[in-house]
Coordinates of C-alpha atoms in Angstrom, one line a residue:
Chain A
M1093 CA 23.6 -42.0 -25.5
N1094 CA 20.6 -39.9 -25.0
A1095 CA 18.3 -42.8 -25.8
L1096 CA 20.1 -44.8 -23.1
F1097 CA 19.5 -42.1 -20.6
G1098 CA 15.9 -42.0 -21.6
F1099 CA 15.4 -45.7 -21.0
G1100 CA 17.1 -45.4 -17.7
V1101 CA 14.7 -42.7 -16.7
C1102 CA 11.8 -44.8 -17.8
F1103 CA 13.1 -47.7 -15.8
V1104 CA 13.4 -45.6 -12.7
L1105 CA 9.9 -44.3 -13.1
L1106 CA 8.5 -47.8 -13.6
V1107 CA 10.2 -48.9 -10.4
N1108 CA 8.8 -46.0 -8.5
V1109 CA 5.3 -46.6 -9.9
S1110 CA 5.3 -50.3 -9.2
A1111 CA 6.5 -49.6 -5.7
G1112 CA 3.5 -47.4 -5.2
F1113 CA 1.0 -50.1 -5.9
G1114 CA -0.7 -51.4 -2.8
D1115 CA 0.8 -48.7 -0.6
L1116 CA -0.7 -45.6 0.9
R1117 CA -1.3 -42.8 -1.6
R1118 CA 1.3 -40.0 -1.6
P1119 CA 0.6 -36.4 -1.0
E1120 CA 0.0 -34.3 -4.0
N1121 CA 0.7 -30.8 -5.2
V1122 CA 3.7 -30.4 -2.9
R1123 CA 5.0 -26.8 -3.0
I1124 CA 6.7 -24.2 -0.9
D1125 CA 5.2 -20.9 0.2
S1126 CA 8.1 -18.7 1.0
L1127 CA 8.8 -15.0 1.8
N1128 CA 12.3 -13.8 2.5
T1129 CA 13.5 -16.6 4.9
R1130 CA 10.2 -18.0 5.9
Y1131 CA 9.6 -21.3 4.2
V1132 CA 6.4 -23.4 4.6
L1133 CA 6.0 -26.7 2.8
R1134 CA 2.4 -27.4 1.8
W1135 CA 0.7 -30.4 0.2
D1136 CA -2.7 -31.7 -0.6
W1137 CA -4.3 -34.9 0.5
P1138 CA -7.4 -35.4 -1.6
H1139 CA -7.7 -39.1 -1.0
E1140 CA -10.3 -40.9 1.0
T1141 CA -9.2 -42.7 4.2
A1142 CA -10.7 -45.5 6.1
A1143 CA -12.9 -44.5 9.0
N1144 CA -10.6 -46.1 11.6
Q1145 CA -7.4 -44.7 10.2
T1146 CA -5.8 -41.4 10.8
V1147 CA -3.4 -40.1 8.2
T1148 CA -0.4 -38.1 9.4
F1149 CA 2.5 -36.7 7.5
T1150 CA 6.3 -36.5 7.9
A1151 CA 8.4 -33.9 6.3
Q1152 CA 12.3 -33.9 6.0
Y1153 CA 15.1 -32.1 4.3
I1154 CA 18.7 -32.6 3.3
A1155 CA 21.4 -30.5 1.7
E1156 CA 21.7 -31.7 -1.8
F1157 CA 25.4 -32.1 -1.7
R1158 CA 24.9 -34.7 1.1
S1159 CA 22.1 -36.5 -0.7
R1160 CA 24.4 -38.2 -3.2
R1161 CA 26.1 -40.1 -0.5
A1162 CA 23.1 -40.4 1.8
K1163 CA 22.4 -44.1 2.1
H1164 CA 20.2 -44.1 5.1
D1165 CA 17.2 -42.1 6.2
E1166 CA 19.2 -40.9 9.2
D1167 CA 21.0 -38.5 7.0
W1168 CA 17.7 -36.6 6.4
T1169 CA 16.6 -34.1 9.0
S1170 CA 13.0 -34.4 10.1
V1171 CA 11.2 -31.1 10.7
C1172 CA 7.6 -32.4 11.0
V1173 CA 6.9 -35.9 12.3
N1174 CA 3.4 -37.4 12.1
V1175 CA 1.6 -34.1 11.9
L1176 CA -2.1 -33.8 10.9
E1177 CA -1.8 -30.5 9.1
H1178 CA -1.0 -30.3 5.4
R1179 CA 1.8 -27.9 6.0
C1180 CA 5.2 -27.9 7.6
D1181 CA 7.2 -24.8 8.6
F1182 CA 10.9 -25.1 7.6
T1183 CA 11.8 -21.6 8.8
G1184 CA 13.5 -22.9 11.9
A1185 CA 15.4 -25.5 10.0
E1186 CA 18.2 -22.9 9.4
M1187 CA 18.6 -23.7 5.8
M1188 CA 21.4 -21.7 4.2
Y1189 CA 19.9 -19.1 1.9
W1190 CA 22.5 -19.9 -0.9
G1191 CA 22.3 -23.7 -0.6
L1192 CA 20.5 -26.4 -2.6
Y1193 CA 18.2 -28.6 -0.6
L1194 CA 15.9 -31.5 -1.1
L1195 CA 12.6 -31.5 0.8
R1196 CA 10.3 -34.5 1.0
V1197 CA 7.0 -35.5 2.6
R1198 CA 5.0 -38.6 2.9
A1199 CA 1.8 -39.8 4.4
N1200 CA 1.6 -42.3 7.3
T1201 CA -0.9 -44.4 9.0
S1202 CA -0.5 -46.8 11.8
R1203 CA 0.0 -49.6 9.4
Q1204 CA 1.7 -48.2 6.3
S1205 CA 3.5 -45.3 4.8
S1206 CA 3.3 -43.8 1.3
G1207 CA 6.3 -43.1 -0.9
W1208 CA 8.2 -39.8 -0.5
V1209 CA 7.4 -36.8 -2.7
Q1210 CA 10.5 -34.8 -3.1
I1211 CA 11.1 -31.4 -4.4
R1212 CA 14.3 -29.3 -4.8
F1213 CA 14.5 -26.0 -3.1
C1214 CA 17.0 -23.2 -3.3
P1215 CA 15.9 -20.2 -1.2
D1216 CA 18.1 -17.9 -3.3
K1217 CA 16.3 -18.9 -6.4
H1218 CA 12.8 -19.9 -5.3
A1219 CA 12.0 -17.9 -2.1
G1220 CA 9.7 -14.9 -2.5
L1221 CA 11.0 -11.4 -1.8
G1222 CA 9.1 -9.2 0.7
P1223 CA 8.5 -5.4 0.3
P1224 CA 10.5 -2.9 2.3
S1225 CA 9.7 -3.2 6.0
S1226 CA 8.9 0.5 6.1
V1227 CA 8.8 3.6 3.9
K1228 CA 8.9 7.1 5.3
L1229 CA 8.6 10.5 3.6
N1230 CA 10.1 13.8 4.5
T1231 CA 9.9 17.0 2.7
V1232 CA 13.0 19.1 2.3
G1233 CA 12.0 22.4 0.7
G1234 CA 10.6 21.5 -2.6
D1235 CA 12.1 18.0 -2.7
L1236 CA 10.9 14.7 -1.3
E1237 CA 13.1 12.5 0.8
I1238 CA 12.2 8.8 0.8
I1239 CA 13.6 6.6 3.6
I1240 CA 13.4 2.9 2.8
R1241 CA 14.1 0.1 5.3
D1242 CA 15.2 -3.2 4.0
P1243 CA 12.9 -6.2 4.1
L1244 CA 13.6 -8.3 7.1
S1245 CA 14.4 -12.0 7.5
S1246 CA 12.8 -14.3 10.0
N1247 CA 15.6 -13.3 12.4
N1248 CA 14.7 -9.6 11.9
E1249 CA 17.9 -9.0 10.0
S1250 CA 18.1 -7.1 6.8
M1251 CA 17.8 -9.1 3.7
K1252 CA 20.7 -7.1 2.3
T1253 CA 23.1 -9.4 4.4
L1254 CA 22.0 -12.2 2.2
L1255 CA 21.4 -10.4 -1.1
D1256 CA 24.3 -7.9 -0.9
D1257 CA 24.2 -5.2 -3.5
K1258 CA 21.8 -7.3 -5.7
L1259 CA 18.8 -6.0 -3.6
S1260 CA 17.4 -2.9 -5.2
Y1261 CA 14.2 -0.9 -5.0
L1262 CA 11.7 0.5 -7.5
I1263 CA 10.2 3.8 -6.3
Q1264 CA 6.9 4.8 -7.8
Y1265 CA 5.6 8.3 -7.2
W1266 CA 2.8 10.5 -8.6
R1267 CA 0.8 13.6 -7.9
R1268 CA -2.0 12.7 -5.6
S1269 CA -4.5 14.5 -7.9
E1270 CA -3.5 12.4 -10.8
D1271 CA -4.0 8.7 -11.7
P1272 CA -1.4 6.3 -10.3
Q1273 CA -1.1 5.0 -13.9
A1274 CA 0.8 8.2 -14.8
A1275 CA 3.4 7.6 -12.1
T1276 CA 7.1 8.0 -12.5
F1277 CA 9.3 5.0 -11.7
L1278 CA 12.7 5.4 -10.1
P1279 CA 15.0 2.4 -9.6
T1280 CA 17.6 2.7 -6.8
K1281 CA 19.9 0.7 -4.6
N1282 CA 20.0 3.3 -1.9
N1283 CA 17.9 3.4 1.3
V1284 CA 17.6 7.2 1.3
V1285 CA 16.5 8.8 -1.9
T1286 CA 15.8 12.5 -2.6
V1287 CA 13.4 13.2 -5.4
T1288 CA 14.0 16.6 -6.9
K1289 CA 12.3 18.7 -9.6
L1290 CA 8.9 18.4 -8.1
D1291 CA 6.1 20.9 -8.1
R1292 CA 6.1 23.1 -5.0
Q1293 CA 3.3 23.0 -2.5
T1294 CA 1.9 19.9 -4.1
W1295 CA 0.8 16.5 -2.7
Y1296 CA 2.8 13.5 -3.9
C1297 CA 2.2 9.8 -3.2
V1298 CA 4.9 7.2 -3.1
R1299 CA 5.2 3.4 -2.9
V1300 CA 8.2 1.2 -3.1
Q1301 CA 8.9 -2.4 -4.3
S1302 CA 11.9 -4.6 -3.6
C1303 CA 13.7 -6.2 -6.5
Y1304 CA 16.2 -8.9 -6.8
N1305 CA 17.2 -8.6 -10.5
F1306 CA 19.4 -11.7 -10.8
Y1307 CA 16.4 -14.0 -10.6
N1308 CA 13.9 -11.4 -11.7
K1309 CA 12.3 -11.4 -8.3
S1310 CA 10.1 -8.5 -7.2
S1311 CA 8.0 -8.0 -4.2
V1312 CA 4.5 -6.5 -3.9
F1313 CA 4.4 -2.8 -3.5
S1314 CA 4.6 -1.3 0.0
D1315 CA 1.7 0.8 1.4
T1316 CA 1.2 4.2 -0.3
H1317 CA 2.4 7.2 1.6
C1318 CA 1.6 10.8 0.7
A1319 CA 3.3 14.1 1.6
R1320 CA 3.1 17.7 0.5
T1321 CA 6.2 19.4 -0.9
G1322 CA 7.3 22.7 0.6
G1323 CA 9.2 25.4 -1.0
Q1324 CA 8.0 28.8 -2.4
M1325 CA 4.6 28.8 -3.9
P1326 CA 4.6 29.5 -7.6
Y1327 CA 3.9 33.1 -8.5
W1328 CA 0.9 32.3 -10.5
R1329 CA -0.7 30.5 -7.6
I1330 CA 0.1 33.5 -5.3
F1331 CA -1.6 35.9 -7.8
L1332 CA -4.5 33.6 -8.1
Y1333 CA -5.1 33.4 -4.3
F1334 CA -4.7 37.2 -4.2
L1335 CA -7.4 37.6 -6.8
I1336 CA -9.8 35.2 -5.1
S1337 CA -9.3 36.9 -1.7
L1338 CA -9.8 40.3 -3.3
L1339 CA -13.1 39.1 -4.9
L1340 CA -14.3 37.6 -1.6
C1341 CA -13.5 40.8 0.3
F1342 CA -15.3 42.9 -2.2
L1343 CA -18.4 40.7 -2.0
L1344 CA -18.2 40.8 1.8
V1345 CA -18.0 44.6 1.9
L1346 CA -20.8 44.8 -0.6
L1347 CA -22.9 42.6 1.6
L1348 CA -22.1 44.6 4.7
F1349 CA -23.1 47.8 3.0
F1350 CA -26.3 46.4 1.8
C1351 CA -27.2 45.2 5.3
F1352 CA -26.2 48.5 6.8
Y1353 CA -28.4 50.3 4.3
K1354 CA -31.4 48.2 5.0
M1355 CA -30.9 48.6 8.7
S1356 CA -30.7 52.3 8.4
V1357 CA -33.8 52.5 6.3
L1358 CA -35.7 50.4 8.9
L1359 CA -34.5 52.6 11.8
K1360 CA -35.3 55.7 9.9
N1361 CA -38.8 54.6 9.1
T1362 CA -39.3 53.5 12.6
F1363 CA -38.1 56.5 14.5
W1364 CA -38.2 59.2 11.9
P1365 CA -41.1 58.4 9.7
A1366 CA -41.7 60.6 6.6
I1367 CA -45.4 61.0 7.0
Q1368 CA -46.2 63.1 10.1
L1369 CA -49.5 63.1 12.0
P1370 CA -51.6 66.3 12.2
D1371 CA -50.5 68.6 15.0
H1372 CA -53.7 68.3 16.9
I1373 CA -53.4 64.5 16.9
Q1374 CA -49.8 64.6 17.7
E1375 CA -50.7 66.8 20.7
L1376 CA -53.0 64.1 21.9
W1377 CA -50.2 61.5 21.6
L1378 CA -47.7 63.6 23.3
S1379 CA -49.6 64.6 26.4
D1380 CA -52.6 63.7 28.5
S1381 CA -54.7 67.0 28.3
E1382 CA -58.2 67.9 29.5
K1383 CA -59.3 68.3 26.0
P1384 CA -62.0 66.0 25.0
Q1385 CA -60.5 62.9 23.6
L1386 CA -61.9 60.1 21.8
L1387 CA -63.3 57.7 24.2
A1388 CA -63.1 54.0 24.0
P1389 CA -65.9 52.3 22.2
E1390 CA -67.1 50.8 25.5
S1391 CA -68.3 54.3 26.6
R1392 CA -70.4 54.9 23.6
E1393 CA -73.3 55.9 25.7
S1394 CA -71.7 59.1 27.0
V1395 CA -71.1 60.2 23.4
C1396 CA -74.6 60.1 22.4
E1397 CA -76.8 63.0 23.0
P1398 CA -80.5 62.6 23.4
L1399 CA -82.2 63.4 20.2
V1400 CA -85.6 64.9 20.5
M1401 CA -87.9 64.2 17.7
V1402 CA -90.5 67.0 17.3
R1403 CA -93.5 66.5 15.1
A1404 CA -94.8 69.8 14.0
V1405 CA -98.5 70.1 13.3
L1406 CA -99.1 72.9 11.0
D1407 CA -102.3 74.6 10.0
A1408 CA -103.9 73.2 7.0
E1409 CA -103.8 76.6 5.2
E1410 CA -100.2 77.2 5.8
V1411 CA -99.4 73.7 4.6
D1412 CA -101.4 74.2 1.4
E1413 CA -99.7 77.4 0.7
Q1414 CA -96.3 75.9 1.2
S1415 CA -97.1 72.9 -0.9
S1416 CA -98.3 75.0 -3.7
N1417 CA -95.1 76.9 -3.6
A1418 CA -93.1 73.9 -3.3
E1419 CA -94.6 72.2 -6.4
D1420 CA -92.8 74.6 -8.6
Q1421 CA -89.5 73.7 -7.0
D1422 CA -87.5 70.7 -7.5
S1423 CA -88.9 67.6 -5.9
S1424 CA -85.5 66.8 -4.7
T1425 CA -85.5 69.9 -2.6
H1426 CA -88.6 68.6 -0.8
G1427 CA -86.9 65.3 -0.5
R1428 CA -83.9 67.0 0.9
H1429 CA -85.9 68.9 3.3
G1430 CA -87.7 65.8 4.1
S1431 CA -84.4 63.9 4.6
G1432 CA -83.0 66.7 6.4
D1433 CA -86.0 67.1 8.5
S1434 CA -86.2 63.5 9.3
G1435 CA -83.3 63.6 11.5
V1436 CA -84.3 66.6 13.5
Y1437 CA -87.8 66.0 14.4
S1438 CA -88.3 65.6 18.1
A1439 CA -90.1 62.6 19.3
E1440 CA -91.8 64.5 22.0
E1441 CA -95.1 65.9 21.3
D1442 CA -96.6 68.8 23.2
S1443 CA -100.2 69.5 22.7
G1444 CA -99.5 73.0 23.5
R1445 CA -97.2 73.4 20.7
R1446 CA -99.0 71.8 17.9
S1447 CA -99.3 74.9 16.2
T1448 CA -95.6 75.5 16.0
S1449 CA -95.0 77.3 12.8
H1450 CA -93.0 75.9 10.0
A1451 CA -90.7 78.8 10.2
D1452 CA -89.9 78.0 13.8
L1453 CA -89.3 74.4 12.7
Q1454 CA -87.0 75.4 9.9
M1455 CA -85.1 77.6 12.2
S1456 CA -84.6 74.8 14.6
V1457 CA -83.5 72.6 11.7
T1458 CA -81.0 75.2 10.6
K1459 CA -79.7 75.6 14.0
H1460 CA -79.2 71.9 14.4
R1461 CA -77.5 71.7 11.0
G1462 CA -75.2 74.5 12.1
E1463 CA -74.4 72.5 15.2
L1464 CA -73.6 69.6 12.9
H1465 CA -71.2 71.7 10.9
D1466 CA -69.5 73.0 13.8
G1467 CA -66.5 70.7 13.3
T1468 CA -67.0 68.8 16.4
L1469 CA -67.5 65.2 15.8
Q1470 CA -70.7 64.1 17.4
Q1471 CA -72.4 60.9 17.0
L1472 CA -76.1 61.4 16.6
C1473 CA -78.1 58.6 18.0
A1474 CA -81.6 58.2 16.7
Chain B
M570 CA -3.4 -44.2 -14.6
D571 CA 0.3 -44.1 -13.4
L572 CA 1.3 -46.6 -16.1
H573 CA -0.2 -44.2 -18.7
R574 CA 1.9 -41.4 -17.3
V575 CA 5.1 -43.6 -17.4
A576 CA 4.4 -44.6 -21.0
L577 CA 4.0 -41.0 -22.0
L578 CA 7.2 -40.0 -20.3
C579 CA 9.1 -42.8 -21.9
T580 CA 7.9 -41.7 -25.3
F581 CA 8.8 -38.2 -24.5
F582 CA 12.3 -39.0 -23.4
C583 CA 13.2 -41.6 -26.0
F584 CA 11.9 -40.0 -29.1
A585 CA 11.7 -36.3 -28.3
Q586 CA 15.1 -36.4 -26.6
V587 CA 14.5 -33.1 -25.0
W588 CA 16.7 -32.6 -22.0
S589 CA 16.6 -29.9 -19.5
R590 CA 18.2 -26.8 -20.8
P591 CA 21.6 -26.0 -19.4
T592 CA 21.6 -23.7 -16.5
N593 CA 23.5 -20.4 -16.5
C594 CA 26.8 -21.0 -18.1
I595 CA 28.6 -18.2 -16.4
L596 CA 30.4 -18.2 -13.2
R597 CA 28.8 -16.1 -10.5
E598 CA 31.2 -13.8 -8.8
D599 CA 29.0 -13.2 -5.9
L600 CA 28.8 -16.9 -5.1
L601 CA 32.6 -17.2 -5.4
K602 CA 33.0 -14.2 -3.1
R603 CA 30.6 -15.6 -0.6
S604 CA 32.5 -18.9 -0.7
Y605 CA 35.7 -17.1 0.2
T606 CA 34.1 -15.2 3.0
V607 CA 32.5 -18.2 4.5
I608 CA 35.6 -20.4 4.6
E609 CA 37.6 -17.4 5.9
T610 CA 35.2 -16.9 8.7
A611 CA 35.2 -20.6 9.5
G612 CA 38.6 -20.7 11.2
G613 CA 40.2 -17.2 11.2
L614 CA 44.0 -16.9 10.7
F615 CA 46.2 -19.9 10.3
P616 CA 46.7 -21.4 13.8
V617 CA 50.0 -20.8 15.4
Q618 CA 50.3 -24.4 16.7
C619 CA 50.2 -25.6 13.1
L620 CA 53.1 -23.5 11.8
D621 CA 55.5 -26.3 12.4
E622 CA 53.4 -28.6 10.3
N623 CA 52.9 -26.1 7.5
V624 CA 53.7 -27.4 4.0
V625 CA 54.4 -25.1 1.1
I626 CA 52.5 -26.5 -1.9
P627 CA 53.4 -25.0 -5.2
F628 CA 50.5 -22.9 -6.5
P629 CA 49.4 -23.5 -10.1
Q630 CA 49.4 -19.8 -11.0
N631 CA 49.6 -20.5 -14.8
A632 CA 46.2 -22.2 -14.6
F633 CA 44.5 -18.9 -13.9
E634 CA 46.4 -16.5 -16.0
S635 CA 45.6 -15.3 -19.5
D636 CA 47.6 -13.2 -21.9
N637 CA 44.7 -12.4 -24.3
T638 CA 41.0 -12.7 -24.6
D639 CA 41.3 -16.0 -26.5
Q640 CA 42.4 -17.6 -23.2
V641 CA 39.5 -16.4 -21.2
T642 CA 37.5 -19.6 -21.7
G643 CA 40.5 -21.6 -20.6
V644 CA 40.7 -19.6 -17.3
E645 CA 36.9 -20.1 -16.7
K646 CA 37.3 -23.8 -17.2
S647 CA 40.2 -23.8 -14.8
V648 CA 38.1 -22.0 -12.2
Y649 CA 35.3 -24.6 -12.7
Q650 CA 37.8 -27.4 -12.5
T651 CA 39.1 -26.0 -9.2
L652 CA 35.6 -26.0 -7.7
E653 CA 35.1 -29.6 -8.8
N654 CA 38.4 -30.7 -7.2
I655 CA 37.5 -29.0 -4.0
N656 CA 34.1 -30.7 -4.0
A657 CA 35.7 -34.0 -4.7
L658 CA 38.1 -33.5 -1.8
F659 CA 35.2 -32.9 0.6
E660 CA 33.2 -35.8 -0.7
K661 CA 36.1 -38.1 -0.2
F662 CA 36.7 -37.0 3.3
E663 CA 33.4 -35.6 4.4
D664 CA 33.6 -36.9 7.9
Y665 CA 35.6 -33.9 9.0
T666 CA 33.5 -31.5 11.1
G667 CA 36.0 -29.1 12.4
P668 CA 36.9 -28.1 16.0
D669 CA 33.6 -26.4 16.9
Q670 CA 30.0 -25.9 15.9
R671 CA 30.6 -22.6 14.2
F672 CA 33.4 -24.2 12.1
T673 CA 31.1 -27.0 11.1
E674 CA 28.3 -24.7 10.1
N675 CA 30.6 -22.5 7.9
W676 CA 32.3 -25.6 6.5
N677 CA 28.9 -27.0 5.5
E678 CA 27.8 -23.7 4.0
F679 CA 31.0 -23.6 2.0
R680 CA 30.5 -27.1 0.7
G681 CA 26.9 -26.2 -0.3
L682 CA 28.1 -23.1 -2.2
V683 CA 30.8 -25.1 -4.0
Y684 CA 28.3 -27.8 -4.9
R685 CA 25.8 -25.2 -6.2
Q686 CA 28.4 -23.5 -8.4
I687 CA 29.4 -26.8 -9.9
K688 CA 25.7 -27.7 -10.6
E689 CA 24.8 -24.4 -12.1
S690 CA 27.9 -23.8 -14.2
K691 CA 28.3 -27.3 -15.5
C692 CA 27.9 -26.2 -19.1
I693 CA 31.4 -24.6 -18.9
K694 CA 32.9 -28.1 -19.1
S695 CA 31.5 -28.5 -22.6
E696 CA 33.2 -25.3 -23.8
A697 CA 36.3 -25.7 -25.9
A698 CA 39.6 -24.2 -24.9
Q699 CA 42.8 -25.3 -26.6
D700 CA 45.0 -24.2 -23.7
F701 CA 43.0 -26.0 -21.1
P702 CA 44.8 -29.4 -21.0
S703 CA 48.0 -27.7 -19.7
R704 CA 46.0 -25.8 -17.1
E705 CA 44.1 -28.9 -16.1
A706 CA 47.4 -30.8 -15.6
S707 CA 48.7 -28.1 -13.3
L708 CA 45.5 -28.2 -11.2
K709 CA 45.6 -32.0 -11.0
V710 CA 49.2 -31.9 -9.6
Y711 CA 48.2 -29.2 -7.1
F712 CA 45.2 -31.0 -5.7
E713 CA 47.0 -34.4 -5.6
T714 CA 49.6 -32.7 -3.5
I715 CA 46.9 -31.4 -1.2
T716 CA 45.3 -34.8 -0.9
S717 CA 48.6 -36.5 -0.1
T718 CA 49.4 -33.9 2.6
L719 CA 46.1 -34.6 4.2
K720 CA 46.8 -38.3 4.2
E721 CA 50.3 -37.9 5.5
K722 CA 49.1 -35.7 8.4
D723 CA 46.4 -38.2 9.1
F724 CA 43.5 -35.8 8.5
S725 CA 44.4 -33.9 11.6
Y726 CA 43.2 -30.5 12.5
C727 CA 46.4 -28.9 11.2
A728 CA 46.1 -30.9 8.0
W729 CA 42.7 -29.5 7.3
E730 CA 43.9 -26.0 8.2
I731 CA 46.6 -26.3 5.6
V732 CA 43.8 -27.3 3.1
R733 CA 41.8 -24.3 4.2
K734 CA 44.7 -22.0 3.7
E735 CA 45.3 -23.3 0.2
I736 CA 41.6 -22.9 -0.8
L737 CA 41.6 -19.4 0.6
H738 CA 44.7 -18.5 -1.4
T739 CA 43.3 -20.0 -4.6
L740 CA 39.9 -18.3 -4.4
K741 CA 41.6 -14.9 -3.5
F742 CA 43.8 -15.3 -6.5
I743 CA 40.9 -16.0 -8.8
L744 CA 38.9 -13.0 -7.5
D745 CA 41.7 -10.5 -7.4
V746 CA 43.7 -11.2 -10.5
N747 CA 41.3 -12.5 -13.1
S748 CA 39.4 -9.5 -14.4
N749 CA 39.2 -11.3 -17.7
V750 CA 36.9 -14.0 -16.3
K751 CA 33.4 -13.6 -17.5
F752 CA 31.9 -13.4 -14.1
L753 CA 28.2 -12.7 -13.8
R754 CA 28.3 -9.6 -11.7

């Protein structure tokens, strides 16, 4: 019996193959891209065509329960006729989601047509499932409320009208600070789910996937949404924040004290310095008196007093006497006298006074020295 | 190239003799429920104008009842046989489209659902049930009566409404009473 069936299949295949000889090549890799109730038939056409020929395609469908008695092509419903694209959108064909359908496509030119390439399609079994149309998060105290909207059909109706209670969701949630690989999975059939036993005051991220378990269909995950749970902060975290703020305040106060100290030292040194000036100098600073003050360097000339250099010509005898007396003394004394004398000799010479005695000269030197030691600052100009 | 493919396939079918595996061998409750909903929505309540033409057809209740778990397979085969008989009825008289567009759409959807259930649960026919022959006989009488009623009333609108009424009653009975049926829920 089985062998007979096998031979029958082989015969049918042979007939189909022989029918294809000499005709236009058929489309290849015919498949359906589908999501919810959107169905797009696609195919490939990797064959070369003549330059003066344009290849178009025709796509049709029929409910399989009709195909057994369909004797004419009129029973098939055309969706795309002589189109250039390698695709045909069957969304508008209003195929029943639960039905069994046959879809077929062939290539056409102006002169000939290829054989049909037919596939079986059942949206319930073969159509892909889309993710939830939206996912929203709300925080209710320390819990997380997840609001899921059903995936929508091409008519913007919920897919639950087609899938009934077989549509479920898989919620994946994790702490934002952690790796998503360590997420917790929560299957549900509800559209509003409250996740409890979460950490308070913590950011959680959530994403949801649609599932149709009967045929093991599952969608891609929705976009990830994050929210922070509320509720009372854990006591340890409150204490930790308190310690941190305490430390910060302490450091701030310390800084303020340091700045205040530095400022006060600066002010004190500026307005109340420790080292005081001598009183006589302070008096000069405090008031403009008639006392002689230091003049500016520009008026140097007024400070100088004329210095009269006097060359004393002594008698030879007196000089010899003095020199004999001075030889017993320290030579430095003579040098001293000499140095001391050098500054006091008057430049003027008076012939009438050549015979000024040495004693007179010493007296004038002494007097001049006394003037020097008077305490008055005088600049002697040579 | 194509001849090579055919040769390989022939070898495969003839010597390997590997056929496609049987589809799911369990009746799907959701498809049966949807079938009931669709045909109920198609026409609403039994039309008042057809009350005079209404015919009471004895319902084969025994075909769907089971006293113990050993008879569950027999009930499942009866359900499958019922679906086959309904499909045969539509295939025989598929020219009927109903009074309006909405009816036609629902009618076609119902036919598609029945066809799909027959296709996917075909393996039930190969299951053995010793009490099935008596159940099958009851179903045969029931659907022959329905067919003869249709012919007698000349496939009129009311005739088809009688058929719809009977199908609704049968499906409701199967869904409500038979908790023993191994539906895939």
